[in-house]
Amino acid sequence: MRIGIIGAGHMARALGGGWSAAGHEIRYGRRDSIRAAVEFGDVVVLAVPVPALTEVLSQADFTGKTLIDCTNAFEPDDGNTVLGEDAVAERVAMLAPGTRVVKAFNLCAAEVWESAERVFEGRRLAVPLCGDDASALTQVEELVRDLKAEPVRAGGLNRARYLEAMSAFVVGLWFAGADARAALPPLEAAFAVPD
Ligand SMILES: NC(=O)c1ccc[n+]([C@@H]2O[C@H](COP(=O)([O-])OP(=O)(O)OC[C@H]3O[C@@H](n4cnc5c(N)ncnc54)[C@H](OP(=O)(O)O)[C@@H]3O)[C@@H](O)[C@H]2O)c1
């Protein structure tokens, strides 16, 4: 796959490095080469700070692209982590009409993608995906598997805001030294039966 990654920072390099190792072609979009990276990619990843999104999305024609949004609108709040914005992926979809937006890769630190470890306590790392377009979700599922993780379809783009909130909440726990993973029972013990 040809993947344009907007941004050349920590997340861009972590994801791009993994995909490059899996055989994909990567072009990074730095400030002066955003348009070239967008034109190059069948899939385009937004790996910039949330405050940069409006400007970035105005700099090229993203029409027809699968757009992966891995951003988090984190803001510090008295030593904790909160969101400066509630529904970034939905705003991305509004700013870039004609694209197929998938929220993904916003939960784990870049260091996780840089490391080779994918199985923790016997379970493969899962990557929730939120998006409305089936073909785009299939493309992103392939990219998740190429990073040796397990994709999980988690609903439409209207649920991406929960994924964004989950990230802020979980990161807040981690930064406080609490194991967020311990707060959730495994599926078989979750009594996950709709009423
Ligand atoms: N790091 C993580 O562990 C992690 C995990 C999950 C999600 N995320 C999300 O991923 C996104 C990127 O995070 P990061 O850690 O990779 O940040 P980063 O290392 O600071 O890199 C940010 C990149 O965005 C570029 N950029 C900033 N403002 C720009 C603008 N106005 N126009 C064009 N490019 C601009 C920077 O370019 P310059 O170098 O020229 O400033 C840099 O290449 C953020 O939304 C973050 O919330 C990060």
XYZ file of C-alpha atoms and ligand atoms in Angstrom:
243
model
C 0.000 0.000 0.000
C 1.160 3.590 -0.525
C 0.886 5.456 2.752
C 1.286 9.207 3.157
C 1.944 10.208 6.748
C 1.327 13.845 7.629
C 3.837 14.711 10.314
C 7.311 13.310 10.833
C 7.352 13.148 14.599
C 7.158 10.363 17.113
C 3.912 8.680 15.979
C 4.644 9.162 12.292
C 8.017 7.449 12.601
C 6.728 4.665 14.870
C 3.835 3.694 12.583
C 5.721 4.397 9.365
C 8.688 2.308 10.481
C 6.458 -0.689 11.170
C 4.618 -0.412 7.893
C 7.811 0.099 5.951
C 9.206 -3.091 7.524
C 6.009 -4.848 6.418
C 6.654 -3.813 2.810
C 4.485 -0.715 2.420
C 5.718 2.445 0.690
C 5.813 5.455 3.007
C 6.076 9.147 2.242
C 6.250 11.577 5.157
C 4.544 14.951 4.819
C 6.622 17.593 6.546
C 5.457 21.189 6.667
C 6.768 21.844 3.140
C 5.724 18.507 1.624
C 2.205 17.811 2.900
C 0.635 17.977 -0.553
C 3.134 15.497 -2.040
C 2.488 13.010 0.777
C -1.285 13.297 0.352
C -1.049 12.812 -3.419
C 1.223 9.800 -2.867
C -0.939 7.923 -0.376
C -3.875 5.638 -0.999
C -4.091 5.885 2.760
C -3.123 9.095 4.562
C -2.353 9.216 8.274
C -2.800 12.399 10.282
C 0.017 12.361 12.847
C 0.147 16.003 13.875
C -1.046 17.848 16.988
C -4.790 18.519 16.984
C -4.357 22.320 16.820
C -2.561 21.836 13.461
C -5.369 19.850 11.827
C -7.364 22.713 10.331
C -4.275 24.159 8.650
C -3.000 20.753 7.504
C -6.339 19.750 5.997
C -6.513 23.024 4.052
C -3.143 22.436 2.393
C -4.058 19.589 0.034
C -6.938 17.837 -1.673
C -7.668 14.742 0.392
C -10.665 13.672 -1.719
C -10.910 9.919 -2.204
C -8.350 9.099 0.495
C -8.714 6.780 3.427
C -7.753 9.056 6.266
C -6.465 7.564 9.505
C -6.833 9.892 12.460
C -4.574 8.863 15.350
C -4.712 12.211 17.113
C -5.561 13.017 20.703
C -6.623 16.497 21.824
C -4.854 16.130 25.162
C -4.517 19.134 27.389
C -2.973 19.224 30.853
C -5.420 19.927 33.632
C -4.014 20.266 37.130
C -1.567 17.430 36.565
C -4.092 15.180 34.815
C -5.059 14.676 31.163
C -8.275 16.055 29.661
C -9.475 16.669 26.119
C -9.442 20.123 24.621
C -11.995 18.940 22.060
C -14.653 16.196 22.192
C -14.932 14.808 18.661
C -11.799 15.378 16.613
C -12.394 12.604 14.067
C -15.859 13.927 13.272
C -14.368 17.394 12.732
C -11.721 15.887 10.459
C -14.500 14.299 8.379
C -16.244 17.675 8.101
C -13.014 19.467 7.135
C -12.128 16.822 4.536
C -15.330 15.892 2.691
C -15.018 13.021 0.253
C -12.588 11.156 2.503
C -13.162 7.959 4.455
C -12.062 8.706 7.993
C -11.061 5.940 10.391
C -10.081 6.666 13.982
C -7.306 4.296 15.013
C -3.958 4.032 16.817
C -4.763 6.797 19.343
C -4.647 4.554 22.445
C -1.048 3.325 22.590
C 2.113 5.344 22.977
C 4.428 5.571 19.979
C 6.939 3.528 21.977
C 4.540 0.588 21.858
C 4.619 0.633 18.056
C 8.399 1.014 18.089
C 8.760 -2.102 20.214
C 8.307 -5.607 18.824
C 6.096 -6.746 21.702
C 2.474 -7.359 20.765
C 1.260 -10.099 23.099
C 0.673 -9.109 26.713
C -0.503 -11.633 29.334
C -1.306 -14.051 26.524
C -3.497 -11.602 24.608
C -2.580 -9.911 21.355
C -2.741 -6.131 21.431
C -6.076 -4.952 19.996
C -6.588 -1.769 17.995
C -10.174 -0.442 18.039
C -11.286 1.146 14.758
C -14.171 3.582 14.334
C -15.330 4.520 10.861
C -18.282 4.494 8.483
C -16.775 3.096 5.281
C -16.394 -0.686 5.021
C -13.603 -0.605 2.416
C -11.586 1.900 4.438
C -12.026 -0.217 7.559
C -10.761 -3.246 5.621
C -7.663 -1.287 4.530
C -6.932 -0.182 8.088
C -7.502 -3.709 9.409
C -4.764 -4.867 7.042
C -2.449 -2.148 8.325
C -3.163 -3.140 11.944
C -2.355 -6.783 11.176
C 0.842 -5.704 9.416
C 1.929 -4.224 12.755
C 1.192 -7.662 14.283
C -1.782 -6.346 16.262
C -5.450 -7.349 16.107
C -8.033 -4.949 14.644
C -11.398 -4.591 16.371
C -14.283 -2.862 14.613
C -15.741 -0.588 17.259
C -18.567 1.172 15.422
C -19.102 4.186 13.228
C -17.294 7.484 13.256
C -19.905 8.781 15.701
C -18.264 6.474 18.266
C -14.752 7.806 17.641
C -15.357 10.430 20.317
C -15.576 7.610 22.885
C -12.252 6.241 21.679
C -10.800 9.714 22.077
C -12.252 10.020 25.596
C -11.027 6.519 26.439
C -7.512 7.543 25.516
C -7.566 10.588 27.790
C -9.030 8.561 30.661
C -6.672 5.617 30.354
C -3.600 7.810 29.888
C -4.642 9.718 33.018
C -4.679 6.422 34.948
C -1.318 5.344 33.529
C 0.292 8.689 34.353
C -1.082 8.299 37.900
C 0.636 4.916 38.128
C -2.574 2.828 37.966
C -2.864 -0.177 35.645
C -5.839 0.720 33.439
C -5.916 -2.832 32.108
C -6.766 -4.146 35.595
C -10.027 -2.169 35.618
C -11.601 -4.393 32.940
C -12.436 -8.084 33.328
C -11.632 -10.395 30.400
C -14.508 -10.963 27.988
C -15.453 -14.342 29.454
C -15.956 -12.757 32.880
C -17.571 -9.523 31.685
C -21.238 -10.661 31.672
C -21.436 -8.975 28.269
C -25.046 -9.913 27.554
C -27.366 -7.156 26.347
C -30.451 -6.742 28.573
N 3.336 10.193 20.824
C 2.435 9.293 21.192
O 2.732 8.375 21.978
C 1.044 9.355 20.621
C 0.185 8.261 20.808
C -1.106 8.286 20.252
C -1.510 9.406 19.537
N -0.667 10.462 19.386
C -1.126 11.625 18.618
O -0.377 11.674 17.414
C -0.228 13.030 16.983
C 1.268 13.290 16.775
O 1.931 13.096 18.010
P 3.533 12.953 18.083
O 3.830 12.469 19.444
O 4.035 12.218 16.904
O 3.975 14.486 17.981
P 5.408 15.059 17.587
O 6.476 14.055 17.821
O 5.494 16.386 18.285
O 5.309 15.312 16.014
C 4.349 16.205 15.504
C 4.582 16.372 14.014
O 3.575 17.264 13.533
C 4.223 18.326 12.816
N 3.438 19.559 12.907
C 3.144 20.261 14.017
N 2.401 21.345 13.704
C 2.260 21.332 12.351
C 1.599 22.191 11.414
N 0.944 23.301 11.816
N 1.651 21.855 10.098
C 2.322 20.742 9.681
N 2.950 19.892 10.523
C 2.922 20.188 11.839
C 5.586 18.470 13.474
O 6.430 19.142 12.598
P 7.616 20.059 13.186
O 8.646 19.106 13.707
O 8.048 20.848 11.995
O 7.030 20.900 14.276
C 5.947 16.991 13.676
O 6.442 16.404 12.489
C -0.841 13.910 18.082
O -2.137 14.278 17.728
C -0.885 12.969 19.296
O -1.948 13.284 20.186
C 0.604 10.458 19.906
